GROMACS .gro file of C-alpha atoms in nm:
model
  100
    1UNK     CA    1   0.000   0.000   0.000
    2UNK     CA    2   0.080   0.364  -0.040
    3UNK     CA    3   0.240   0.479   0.295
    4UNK     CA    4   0.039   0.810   0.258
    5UNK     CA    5  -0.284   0.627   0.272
    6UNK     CA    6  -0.381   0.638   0.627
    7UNK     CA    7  -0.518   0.311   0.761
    8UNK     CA    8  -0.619   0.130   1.121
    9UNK     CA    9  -0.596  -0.201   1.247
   10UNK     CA   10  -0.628  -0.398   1.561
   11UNK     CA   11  -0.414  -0.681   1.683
   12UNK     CA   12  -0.636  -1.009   1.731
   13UNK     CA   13  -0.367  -1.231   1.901
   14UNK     CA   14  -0.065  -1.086   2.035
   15UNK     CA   15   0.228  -0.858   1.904
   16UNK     CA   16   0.369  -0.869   1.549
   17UNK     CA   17   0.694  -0.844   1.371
   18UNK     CA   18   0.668  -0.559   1.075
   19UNK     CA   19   0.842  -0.557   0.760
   20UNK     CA   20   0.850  -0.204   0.585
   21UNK     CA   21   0.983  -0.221   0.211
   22UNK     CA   22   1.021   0.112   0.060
   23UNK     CA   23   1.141   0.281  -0.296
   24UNK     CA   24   1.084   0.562  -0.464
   25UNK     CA   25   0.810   0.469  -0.690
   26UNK     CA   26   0.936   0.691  -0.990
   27UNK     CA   27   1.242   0.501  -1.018
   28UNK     CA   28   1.228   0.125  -0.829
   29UNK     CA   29   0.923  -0.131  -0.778
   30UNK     CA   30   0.990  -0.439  -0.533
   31UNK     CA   31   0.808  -0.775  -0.417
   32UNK     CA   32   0.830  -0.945  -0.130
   33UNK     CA   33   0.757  -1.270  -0.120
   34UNK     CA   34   0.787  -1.512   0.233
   35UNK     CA   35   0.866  -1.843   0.199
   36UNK     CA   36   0.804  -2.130   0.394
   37UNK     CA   37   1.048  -2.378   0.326
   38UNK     CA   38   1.396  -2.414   0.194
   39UNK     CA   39   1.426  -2.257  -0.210
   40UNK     CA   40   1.623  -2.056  -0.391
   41UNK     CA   41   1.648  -1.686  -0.487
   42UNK     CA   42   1.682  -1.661  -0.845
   43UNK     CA   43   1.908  -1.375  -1.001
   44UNK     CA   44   1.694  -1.190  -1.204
   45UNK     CA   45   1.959  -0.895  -1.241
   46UNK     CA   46   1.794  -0.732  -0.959
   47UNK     CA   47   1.917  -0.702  -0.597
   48UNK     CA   48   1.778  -0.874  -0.326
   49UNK     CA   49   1.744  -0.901   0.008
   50UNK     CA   50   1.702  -1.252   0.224
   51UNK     CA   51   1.574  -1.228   0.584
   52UNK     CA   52   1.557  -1.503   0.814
   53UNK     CA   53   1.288  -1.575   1.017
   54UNK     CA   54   1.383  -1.901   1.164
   55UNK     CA   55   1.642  -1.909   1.430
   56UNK     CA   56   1.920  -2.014   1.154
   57UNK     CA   57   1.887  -2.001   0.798
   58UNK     CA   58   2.197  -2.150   0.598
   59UNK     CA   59   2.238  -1.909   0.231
   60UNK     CA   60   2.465  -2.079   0.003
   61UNK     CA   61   2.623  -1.850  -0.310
   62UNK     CA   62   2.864  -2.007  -0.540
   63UNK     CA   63   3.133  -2.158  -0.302
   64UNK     CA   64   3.023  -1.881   0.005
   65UNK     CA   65   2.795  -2.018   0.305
   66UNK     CA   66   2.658  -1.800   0.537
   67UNK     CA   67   2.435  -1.817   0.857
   68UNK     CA   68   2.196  -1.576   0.961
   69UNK     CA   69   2.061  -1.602   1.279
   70UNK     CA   70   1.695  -1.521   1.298
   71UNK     CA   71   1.567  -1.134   1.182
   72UNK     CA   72   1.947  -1.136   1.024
   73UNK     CA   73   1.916  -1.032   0.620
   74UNK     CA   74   2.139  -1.063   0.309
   75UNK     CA   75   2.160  -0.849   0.026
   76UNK     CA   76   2.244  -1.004  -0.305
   77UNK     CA   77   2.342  -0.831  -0.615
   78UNK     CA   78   2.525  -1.007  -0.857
   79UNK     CA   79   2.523  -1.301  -1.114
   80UNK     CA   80   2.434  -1.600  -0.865
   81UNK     CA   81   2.128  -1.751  -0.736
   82UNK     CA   82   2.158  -1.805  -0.326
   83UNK     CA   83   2.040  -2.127  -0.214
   84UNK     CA   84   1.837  -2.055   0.116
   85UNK     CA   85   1.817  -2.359   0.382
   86UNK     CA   86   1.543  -2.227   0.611
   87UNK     CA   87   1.174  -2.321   0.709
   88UNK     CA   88   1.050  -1.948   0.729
   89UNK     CA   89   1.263  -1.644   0.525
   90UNK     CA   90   1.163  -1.350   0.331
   91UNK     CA   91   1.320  -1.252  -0.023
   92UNK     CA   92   1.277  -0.872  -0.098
   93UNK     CA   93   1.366  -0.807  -0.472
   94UNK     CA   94   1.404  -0.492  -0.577
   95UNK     CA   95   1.436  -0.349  -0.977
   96UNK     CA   96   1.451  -0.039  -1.123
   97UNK     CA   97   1.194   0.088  -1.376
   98UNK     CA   98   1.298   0.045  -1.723
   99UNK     CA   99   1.234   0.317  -2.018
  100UNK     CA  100   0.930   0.260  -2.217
   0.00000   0.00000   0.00000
């Protein structure tokens, strides 16, 4: 959503954990997308970011492992896909707007 559109909301069972993704809409777009098992973020030429939500998340790229304890992120950018061993992480993916 726009963040200038004002909204309200009520928590129904406890606190949450918020995730705030934000470009400059004239120039970048992004998706987030929350997995729930282990995958892979696919280079698209974009960057990306990886948070963990599990207490550890194992991110392979090319010959580089990495752990990221849980809330921990990664940002990507480059030619490689990272290989994400986790049962609950986020990828962010972020592009800029091309010409028309």
């Amino acid at each position: 959503f726009s963040g200038e559109i004002p909204y309200r909301a009520s928590l129904i069972d406890g606190p949450i954990g918020d995730l705030n993704v934000m470009t400059r809409r004239t120039r970048y777009a992004h998706s987030v997308r929350r997995h729930r098992a282990a995958g892979t973020s696919i280079d698209r030429e974009n960057i990306r970011v990886i948070v963990a939500l599990s207490d550890r998340a194992i991110c392979t790229i090319g010959p580089e492992t990495l752990a990221l304890a849980r809330l921990d992120s990664l940002f990507v950018h480059g030619p490689e896909s990272a290989a994400v061993e986790a049962p609950d992480w986020i990828e962010v993916e972020i592009w800029r707007h091309r010409p028309v």
